[in-house]
XYZ file of C-alpha atoms in Angstrom:
628
model
C 80.568 69.010 103.617
C 81.062 66.971 106.790
C 84.016 67.159 109.157
C 85.602 64.073 107.653
C 85.662 65.687 104.219
C 86.881 68.984 105.633
C 89.820 67.376 107.411
C 90.659 65.408 104.285
C 90.780 68.611 102.255
C 92.878 70.444 104.823
C 95.368 67.594 104.839
C 95.458 67.687 101.046
C 96.269 71.387 101.118
C 99.166 70.869 103.498
C 100.495 68.003 101.421
C 100.145 69.993 98.214
C 97.789 67.552 96.525
C 95.418 68.788 93.830
C 92.212 67.381 95.237
C 89.292 68.091 97.532
C 86.599 65.849 98.975
C 82.850 65.717 98.483
C 80.700 63.585 100.756
C 77.843 61.578 99.210
C 76.376 59.629 102.121
C 78.891 57.007 103.114
C 80.928 57.414 99.927
C 83.685 59.981 99.847
C 84.718 61.139 96.381
C 87.954 62.975 95.641
C 87.395 66.120 93.573
C 90.339 67.774 91.795
C 91.118 71.405 92.380
C 89.882 73.994 89.928
C 92.229 74.642 87.003
C 92.491 78.417 86.664
C 94.498 78.113 83.448
C 91.556 76.567 81.571
C 88.780 78.838 80.318
C 85.165 77.823 81.059
C 83.416 76.256 78.059
C 79.792 75.992 79.232
C 76.822 78.309 78.818
C 75.828 79.250 82.387
C 76.564 82.587 84.042
C 78.396 81.829 87.300
C 79.627 83.963 90.195
C 81.920 82.984 93.075
C 82.089 84.674 96.470
C 84.972 83.371 98.600
C 85.045 84.462 102.255
C 88.087 84.179 104.540
C 86.883 84.786 108.118
C 89.003 85.506 111.180
C 87.901 82.839 113.718
C 89.330 84.428 116.841
C 86.963 85.145 119.718
C 86.307 88.810 118.943
C 84.629 88.191 115.585
C 81.084 87.162 116.576
C 79.389 90.315 115.276
C 81.156 90.240 111.911
C 80.353 86.563 111.455
C 76.730 87.368 112.265
C 76.713 90.160 109.658
C 78.076 87.898 106.925
C 75.621 85.122 107.817
C 72.446 87.132 108.345
C 72.923 90.027 105.938
C 75.716 89.590 103.399
C 75.208 86.022 102.173
C 71.395 86.181 101.776
C 71.535 89.581 100.051
C 74.309 88.562 97.665
C 72.439 85.378 96.792
C 69.198 87.211 96.035
C 70.853 90.029 94.114
C 73.070 87.859 91.917
C 70.090 85.702 90.951
C 67.850 88.754 90.451
C 66.500 90.212 87.217
C 69.269 92.812 87.366
C 72.166 90.343 87.215
C 70.617 87.004 86.159
C 73.325 84.563 87.236
C 72.564 80.867 86.815
C 74.840 79.612 89.621
C 76.142 81.529 92.649
C 78.945 79.705 94.475
C 80.098 80.408 98.024
C 83.401 79.103 99.398
C 84.294 79.665 103.042
C 87.566 79.553 104.961
C 88.672 80.232 108.521
C 91.983 81.398 109.929
C 93.359 82.189 113.370
C 91.551 79.206 114.965
C 93.443 77.278 117.654
C 92.112 73.915 116.489
C 92.827 74.411 112.798
C 94.769 71.570 111.118
C 98.395 71.519 112.208
C 100.974 72.882 109.818
C 98.538 75.060 107.879
C 99.247 78.396 109.645
C 95.826 78.461 111.310
C 93.947 78.083 108.012
C 91.058 75.681 107.481
C 88.498 75.145 104.738
C 84.819 74.956 105.606
C 83.795 74.041 102.071
C 82.017 75.315 98.987
C 78.319 75.316 98.190
C 75.741 76.913 95.902
C 73.269 79.680 96.725
C 69.602 78.690 96.499
C 67.579 80.621 93.935
C 64.286 82.027 95.238
C 64.895 81.043 98.874
C 63.003 82.554 101.787
C 64.338 83.062 105.290
C 67.908 83.415 106.531
C 71.297 82.158 105.421
C 70.457 78.574 106.395
C 67.975 78.593 103.510
C 70.108 80.763 101.232
C 72.805 78.087 100.912
C 72.477 74.497 99.770
C 74.891 73.589 102.577
C 74.767 76.283 105.254
C 77.492 74.626 107.321
C 80.108 76.307 105.130
C 79.275 79.558 106.963
C 79.452 78.065 110.472
C 82.638 79.801 111.538
C 84.119 79.219 114.998
C 84.782 81.744 117.782
C 87.891 80.733 119.680
C 88.367 82.506 123.007
C 91.917 83.202 121.998
C 93.414 83.035 118.553
C 96.562 81.371 117.345
C 97.777 84.285 115.236
C 95.823 85.592 112.263
C 97.776 85.224 109.017
C 95.313 86.793 106.611
C 97.779 86.763 103.699
C 98.138 83.000 103.957
C 94.345 82.627 104.200
C 93.790 84.512 100.939
C 96.336 82.490 98.979
C 95.230 79.163 100.462
C 91.583 80.042 99.796
C 92.285 80.683 96.125
C 94.191 77.405 95.839
C 91.445 75.410 97.585
C 88.690 75.997 95.011
C 87.425 72.611 93.731
C 86.524 72.025 90.089
C 83.033 70.804 91.072
C 80.564 72.088 93.676
C 77.346 70.446 94.871
C 74.076 72.394 94.714
C 70.366 71.631 94.833
C 70.456 70.502 91.196
C 73.429 68.175 91.722
C 77.133 68.484 90.986
C 78.162 71.552 88.978
C 81.480 71.338 87.129
C 82.651 74.938 86.923
C 84.571 74.799 83.650
C 82.124 72.482 81.903
C 78.900 74.174 83.029
C 79.935 77.843 83.234
C 80.632 80.169 80.333
C 81.051 83.263 82.516
C 82.861 82.840 85.856
C 83.284 86.050 87.883
C 85.096 85.920 91.232
C 85.195 88.072 94.377
C 87.232 87.386 97.536
C 86.191 88.907 100.889
C 88.603 89.007 103.844
C 87.098 89.747 107.285
C 89.369 90.373 110.287
C 89.815 92.805 113.190
C 93.595 92.321 113.404
C 96.540 93.332 111.306
C 98.450 90.515 109.649
C 100.460 88.047 111.784
C 103.318 86.741 109.654
C 103.078 82.981 110.237
C 103.889 82.052 106.641
C 106.820 84.136 105.324
C 106.107 82.900 101.789
C 102.820 84.824 101.816
C 103.733 88.421 100.933
C 102.027 91.485 99.518
C 103.331 90.485 96.106
C 102.117 86.875 96.286
C 98.667 87.924 97.518
C 98.315 90.464 94.711
C 99.452 87.836 92.207
C 96.923 85.306 93.523
C 94.153 87.845 92.971
C 95.289 89.222 89.604
C 96.429 85.998 87.959
C 93.245 84.124 88.854
C 90.702 86.839 88.124
C 89.597 87.794 91.662
C 88.665 91.173 93.114
C 89.758 91.500 96.754
C 87.717 93.271 99.429
C 89.031 93.630 102.974
C 86.717 94.291 105.921
C 89.349 95.240 108.493
C 89.873 97.259 111.650
C 90.405 100.795 110.375
C 88.554 103.973 111.306
C 87.476 106.087 108.336
C 86.433 109.722 108.202
C 86.259 112.606 105.763
C 86.594 116.115 107.200
C 83.526 118.369 107.242
C 80.933 115.717 106.469
C 78.263 113.975 108.495
C 78.334 110.900 106.306
C 79.377 107.584 107.773
C 82.347 106.501 105.669
C 82.595 102.738 105.442
C 84.892 101.970 102.510
C 87.582 103.307 100.197
C 89.016 102.315 96.835
C 92.560 103.369 95.843
C 92.547 102.445 92.163
C 95.605 104.372 90.988
C 99.387 103.790 91.032
C 101.108 104.418 94.347
C 103.641 106.552 92.465
C 100.908 109.186 91.984
C 101.426 110.097 95.651
C 105.068 111.045 95.126
C 104.758 114.387 93.330
C 101.959 116.590 94.661
C 101.414 120.077 93.287
C 100.674 123.192 95.340
C 97.281 124.854 95.031
C 95.240 127.494 96.828
C 93.201 126.138 99.711
C 90.716 127.728 102.109
C 90.817 131.517 102.361
C 89.858 133.966 105.133
C 89.516 137.756 105.158
C 91.936 139.187 107.717
C 91.343 142.821 108.874
C 95.085 143.560 108.800
C 96.465 141.363 106.011
C 93.454 141.201 103.736
C 92.505 137.924 102.105
C 94.779 135.118 103.300
C 94.730 131.699 101.651
C 96.329 128.470 102.707
C 98.483 126.467 100.346
C 97.602 122.800 100.049
C 99.238 119.854 98.347
C 97.105 118.391 95.567
C 97.629 114.795 94.442
C 96.847 113.347 91.033
C 94.481 110.760 92.484
C 90.799 109.975 92.731
C 89.799 108.528 96.070
C 86.555 106.645 95.564
C 84.856 106.328 98.922
C 81.660 104.627 100.044
C 79.252 106.004 102.598
C 75.963 105.041 104.206
C 74.489 108.552 104.344
C 72.226 107.601 107.258
C 72.010 111.281 108.299
C 70.617 112.563 105.031
C 67.004 113.717 104.926
C 66.416 111.752 101.723
C 66.475 108.576 103.775
C 68.581 106.813 101.152
C 70.636 104.544 103.333
C 73.381 103.377 100.990
C 75.461 105.532 98.675
C 78.455 105.152 96.421
C 80.361 108.358 95.862
C 83.478 109.299 93.915
C 85.481 112.207 95.261
C 88.539 113.948 93.841
C 90.545 114.809 96.911
C 93.641 116.859 97.643
C 94.857 114.503 100.346
C 96.366 111.024 100.054
C 94.243 108.072 101.177
C 95.926 107.741 104.561
C 94.160 110.968 105.482
C 90.929 108.994 105.487
C 91.766 106.249 107.927
C 93.672 105.177 111.010
C 94.038 101.790 112.613
C 91.380 101.030 115.212
C 93.791 99.427 117.704
C 97.037 101.263 116.938
C 98.243 98.337 114.854
C 99.344 98.156 111.230
C 96.115 97.397 109.383
C 96.440 100.291 106.868
C 100.039 99.368 106.112
C 99.193 95.675 105.782
C 95.961 95.882 103.798
C 95.952 98.980 101.567
C 98.845 97.686 99.390
C 96.851 94.542 98.594
C 94.183 96.557 96.773
C 96.322 99.434 95.425
C 95.580 100.050 91.721
C 92.767 97.466 91.605
C 88.959 97.586 91.740
C 89.054 96.060 95.208
C 88.322 98.076 98.340
C 89.153 98.391 102.023
C 86.180 98.573 104.413
C 85.952 99.622 108.043
C 84.807 96.876 110.384
C 83.931 99.461 113.032
C 80.507 100.756 111.852
C 78.995 97.307 111.392
C 80.409 96.115 114.726
C 78.988 99.115 116.573
C 75.618 98.903 114.813
C 75.167 95.232 115.676
C 76.139 95.800 119.296
C 73.730 98.760 119.559
C 70.995 96.886 117.676
C 70.875 99.870 115.307
C 68.872 98.303 112.492
C 69.007 101.424 110.294
C 72.802 101.521 110.384
C 73.056 97.764 109.808
C 70.792 97.966 106.770
C 72.726 100.977 105.499
C 76.070 99.173 105.658
C 74.570 96.044 104.099
C 72.951 97.967 101.250
C 76.096 99.846 100.268
C 78.487 96.927 100.821
C 76.437 94.288 98.986
C 75.418 96.500 96.069
C 79.031 97.441 95.434
C 80.296 93.874 95.834
C 77.737 92.492 93.404
C 78.507 95.233 90.909
C 82.225 94.392 91.126
C 81.503 90.708 90.595
C 79.371 91.430 87.549
C 81.511 94.137 85.970
C 83.151 93.254 82.667
C 85.914 95.494 81.384
C 86.386 99.018 82.693
C 83.289 99.689 84.776
C 83.437 103.009 86.552
C 79.795 104.037 86.555
C 78.096 104.843 89.847
C 74.670 103.392 88.995
C 75.101 99.623 89.233
C 74.652 97.266 87.534
C 77.299 98.697 85.197
C 77.881 97.488 81.658
C 80.197 98.064 78.717
C 79.164 97.238 75.171
C 80.280 98.087 71.672
C 79.912 97.602 67.931
C 83.048 97.495 65.783
C 84.827 95.834 62.900
C 82.948 93.557 60.525
C 80.544 94.506 62.384
C 81.040 92.624 65.647
C 78.276 93.455 68.090
C 78.743 92.985 71.841
C 75.525 92.893 73.848
C 75.096 94.434 77.297
C 75.963 90.978 78.703
C 79.300 90.784 76.821
C 78.015 88.223 74.304
C 79.271 88.620 70.729
C 77.473 88.198 67.416
C 77.839 89.497 63.858
C 75.521 91.046 61.295
C 76.809 91.550 57.740
C 73.946 93.344 56.017
C 74.015 96.859 54.559
C 71.483 99.451 55.758
C 70.746 101.944 58.533
C 70.305 100.150 61.876
C 69.075 101.023 65.358
C 71.988 100.337 67.662
C 70.233 101.786 70.701
C 67.281 103.967 71.585
C 65.902 105.065 74.933
C 63.226 107.795 75.204
C 63.726 108.160 78.991
C 67.473 108.902 78.817
C 68.559 112.036 80.744
C 65.189 112.860 82.271
C 63.321 112.466 79.015
C 65.768 114.116 76.589
C 66.043 110.690 74.998
C 68.839 109.096 72.998
C 68.956 107.451 69.560
C 72.073 105.798 68.179
C 72.002 104.595 64.567
C 74.759 102.980 62.521
C 75.116 102.782 58.731
C 76.834 99.653 57.413
C 78.378 98.923 54.011
C 79.154 95.614 52.278
C 82.592 95.089 50.737
C 82.764 91.772 48.857
C 82.044 89.114 51.502
C 82.333 91.302 54.624
C 80.911 94.597 55.837
C 81.765 97.418 58.215
C 80.275 100.391 60.063
C 80.627 103.416 57.778
C 78.827 106.061 59.890
C 77.309 106.483 63.323
C 74.771 109.146 64.274
C 73.781 109.987 67.861
C 70.849 112.126 68.969
C 70.506 113.390 72.538
C 67.681 115.844 73.100
C 67.586 118.211 70.111
C 71.226 117.721 69.067
C 72.666 115.234 66.561
C 76.287 114.253 65.951
C 77.219 112.126 62.932
C 80.725 110.682 62.479
C 82.064 108.943 59.369
C 85.204 106.936 58.724
C 87.799 108.036 56.187
C 89.827 105.579 54.148
C 92.143 108.290 52.787
C 95.153 108.107 55.107
C 96.555 111.376 53.690
C 93.393 113.392 54.391
C 93.809 115.343 57.668
C 90.130 116.287 57.940
C 87.819 114.629 60.441
C 84.488 113.794 58.844
C 81.645 114.746 61.171
C 78.392 116.681 61.138
C 76.697 118.537 64.000
C 72.971 119.021 63.469
C 73.568 118.219 59.759
C 76.272 120.931 59.440
C 79.650 119.640 58.234
C 82.278 120.190 60.960
C 79.886 122.252 63.081
C 80.556 123.224 66.706
C 81.589 119.988 68.427
C 81.933 121.219 72.011
C 78.884 119.372 73.317
C 75.768 117.433 72.454
C 72.803 118.602 74.510
C 74.341 119.202 77.959
C 77.177 116.679 77.556
C 80.774 117.710 76.641
C 82.394 116.186 73.551
C 86.144 115.749 73.064
C 88.023 114.850 69.874
C 91.535 113.406 69.813
C 93.517 112.398 66.724
C 96.728 110.379 67.062
C 97.031 110.223 63.236
C 94.949 111.304 60.240
C 93.286 107.907 60.166
C 92.786 107.179 63.873
C 90.511 109.411 65.939
C 88.535 109.162 69.161
C 85.394 111.152 69.923
C 84.094 110.916 73.489
C 80.760 112.073 74.898
C 81.153 112.535 78.656
C 77.868 111.714 80.402
C 79.335 112.497 83.834
C 77.245 115.602 84.529
C 74.174 113.379 84.674
C 75.647 109.889 85.081
C 79.021 110.068 86.891
C 81.752 107.955 85.316
C 79.725 107.066 82.207
C 80.496 107.828 78.559
C 79.988 107.053 74.889
C 83.145 106.659 72.794
C 83.363 106.639 69.001
C 86.636 105.406 67.519
C 87.515 105.902 63.857
C 90.221 103.782 62.225
C 90.522 104.482 58.498
C 87.023 103.817 57.101
C 85.985 101.740 60.130
C 83.836 103.228 62.892
C 83.451 101.647 66.354
C 81.011 102.725 69.063
C 81.424 101.870 72.759
C 79.124 102.519 75.701
C 80.074 102.368 79.370
C 77.121 103.033 81.615
C 74.766 102.018 84.363
C 71.179 100.932 84.655
C 69.842 104.425 85.346
C 71.062 105.672 81.958
C 70.622 102.599 79.777
C 68.488 100.094 81.687
C 65.423 100.550 79.448
C 67.295 100.779 76.130
C 66.347 98.638 73.122
C 68.070 97.829 69.840
C 70.866 95.663 68.475
C 72.694 95.691 71.833
C 69.927 93.576 73.355
C 68.179 93.750 76.702
C 70.277 95.608 79.276
C 69.775 93.108 82.093
C 69.627 89.758 80.291
C 71.529 90.513 77.082
C 68.799 88.730 75.092
C 68.589 89.839 71.464
C 64.951 90.890 71.463
C 62.630 91.852 68.627
C 60.808 95.172 68.631
C 57.931 93.629 70.599
C 60.288 93.335 73.600
C 59.464 89.649 74.089
C 60.526 87.567 71.084
C 64.148 86.394 71.240
C 65.816 86.380 67.811
C 68.831 84.080 67.596
C 68.988 84.348 63.792
C 71.146 87.461 63.574
C 70.267 88.158 59.931
C 66.631 88.293 61.035
C 67.638 90.455 63.999
C 69.352 92.933 61.675
C 66.264 93.259 59.489
C 64.157 93.677 62.642
C 66.178 96.700 63.748
C 66.474 98.423 60.368
C 65.606 102.111 60.824
C 61.896 102.624 60.140
C 60.179 105.677 58.590
C 58.640 106.386 62.015
C 62.101 106.750 63.601
C 64.227 109.912 63.412
C 66.459 110.369 60.372
C 69.822 111.157 61.921
C 72.212 110.947 58.947
C 72.882 114.083 56.873
C 72.224 112.215 53.612
C 70.016 109.310 52.562
C 71.703 106.168 51.228
C 70.381 102.967 49.701
C 68.604 100.904 51.014
C 65.858 102.534 53.062
C 62.844 100.768 54.545
C 60.593 99.221 53.201
C 63.452 97.964 51.034
C 65.260 95.369 53.130
C 68.888 95.463 54.174
C 71.264 94.160 51.502
C 72.892 90.826 52.315
C 76.200 89.467 50.983
C 75.769 86.513 48.644
C 76.462 83.162 50.329
C 78.400 84.929 53.097
C 79.566 81.821 54.923
C 80.785 79.870 51.893
C 82.367 82.921 50.277
C 84.046 83.872 53.538
C 85.583 80.445 53.993
C 86.914 80.449 50.424
C 88.282 83.988 50.634
C 89.907 83.437 54.004
C 91.535 80.258 52.693
C 93.080 82.359 49.901
C 94.334 84.991 52.353
C 97.910 86.189 51.944
C 98.139 86.702 55.712
C 98.349 83.556 57.835
C 96.263 82.875 60.923
C 99.484 82.890 62.951
C 100.340 86.380 61.702
C 96.832 87.601 62.499
C 96.956 86.089 65.991
C 100.309 87.757 66.634
C 98.896 91.119 65.538
C 95.879 90.780 67.851
C 97.541 89.216 70.904
C 97.528 92.403 72.992
C 93.713 92.388 73.267
C 92.668 91.053 76.680
C 89.206 89.751 75.838
C 89.358 86.326 74.052
C 86.289 87.098 71.931
C 87.737 90.451 70.876
C 90.968 88.691 69.874
C 88.943 86.251 67.788
C 87.066 89.112 66.115
C 90.335 90.935 65.464
C 91.930 87.865 63.858
C 88.969 87.489 61.545
C 89.047 91.161 60.546
C 92.789 91.041 59.827
C 92.252 88.056 57.524
C 89.171 89.578 55.875
C 90.729 92.997 55.214
C 94.297 91.752 54.655
C 95.442 94.506 57.018
C 97.683 93.574 59.947
C 97.010 96.983 61.485
C 93.295 96.230 61.950
C 93.910 95.918 65.688
C 93.675 99.719 65.560
C 89.916 99.312 65.081
C 89.559 97.577 68.473
């Protein structure tokens, strides 16, 4: 984008107009702003990285880091086999620059562009238009209102962005649109725009689907560790800091008083901190660590210049998946030309940012890329890439198998489906890890208090663990139960959850690439989400064919305690004329679509709401949301 277009856009922002400018030679075209209220309808997987950069004179090293390390790495990683995005957008903004457009509180837009897939070289080749990252370095700033920059940056996103393949309309071309906002500044916030507050910044992030990351001037440290701490996440309510409990701390043996122990205050919080680990003998230069700590987060950091950076920036990310990062290590490493430290910061920072961008749902695993996936309802199958499909046959099916899971213990997950008239459901699930098997079955008898499960084929056997992994069982009613396999001892933050609602069984996975990256089955390829045949190459888009492909074979382990019809080589049973019969039956439903939509409205995911509405109509049960 040239300077003429940039000035036009800045003026539009000040005037409140809903347009931006794209420059095509001598012809300037007005482009409307992006409409956040409209869901994308295309097919492409798209990611947005917006960067608001402090343009005062002290920011040269941080600008260099974003240009030479962050942007190229994010471009390569988001396009990589791991994440497989089709379009990676970058939007860039400056603030605190003396020559910024008047009346805009020091904010200016540098433009938006598209990352170049398969580029070689530096950031100039990584971006279709590298000028969007040409930030200025004023010798003296004009006040740095970072809050205003975040809000204005969100508002400035255009509906179309130019890349090497031409103009990309975000809502028309993208089906997935994941957004991350990065703020970079070495100052606390200067309040130039009183309308920009903690509350309005948080709303701009939450309401428009962004995750905020702040690279700011705070010093971070954890007592008694040699690790270089570079970032911290405070994803819990601030109220959790109000009522600490007292616990026993460090103890010493005193010759006169015997064993003496300190009392410490313990908080109900989990500080998730990020470190570079450059001192470790393993040589692994980037790490992502979760720590349960007995001190509040302000024990980890202090402002670098005795300002108010912690007070100004921590509240913006409180109880979100965003993070606060210390600008100090990267600044010192660049000034010292410490390439190891620079690479360490870049590796940890970029890996975590890309994982945040890609995460769908509750992703808490520590082995990015992280995924959630599940099978539930009629049955609705969600692939590792959050794409939904349905299979309505009746048989035993391979949901997932992975021989390398847990250092070779291996995992098999099989589901047993049953047809009821024109729809079907998951009746049982069986999970093998190592030499242990757990089978769980639904129960349509709402008066029966017994949970139906088998451990190593024994009815209601010892359910404490499967292999080395703990198992918990919670029952809110006779007909709604949750079984959870905690994989945290091997894969921190990861789990398998089985939910039983009446006769319906749902299975959900939340895990990273180390645990599930080489898995196969109905959930599809872990990285691409493609629904692959057993040969690992053929993509099957006919889901009836896919179901038959993943019917349990005689060569695969028999996990269920009893055999049921059909078994291979007899094919899975199919409902007769499922589509026509479904349409007719749904048209005769005693529950209206409006009633079903009202029952399912609390589900956040649009596709899950759609699945829920269908299941309510199919089962004639307004409480079917309990199966989701």
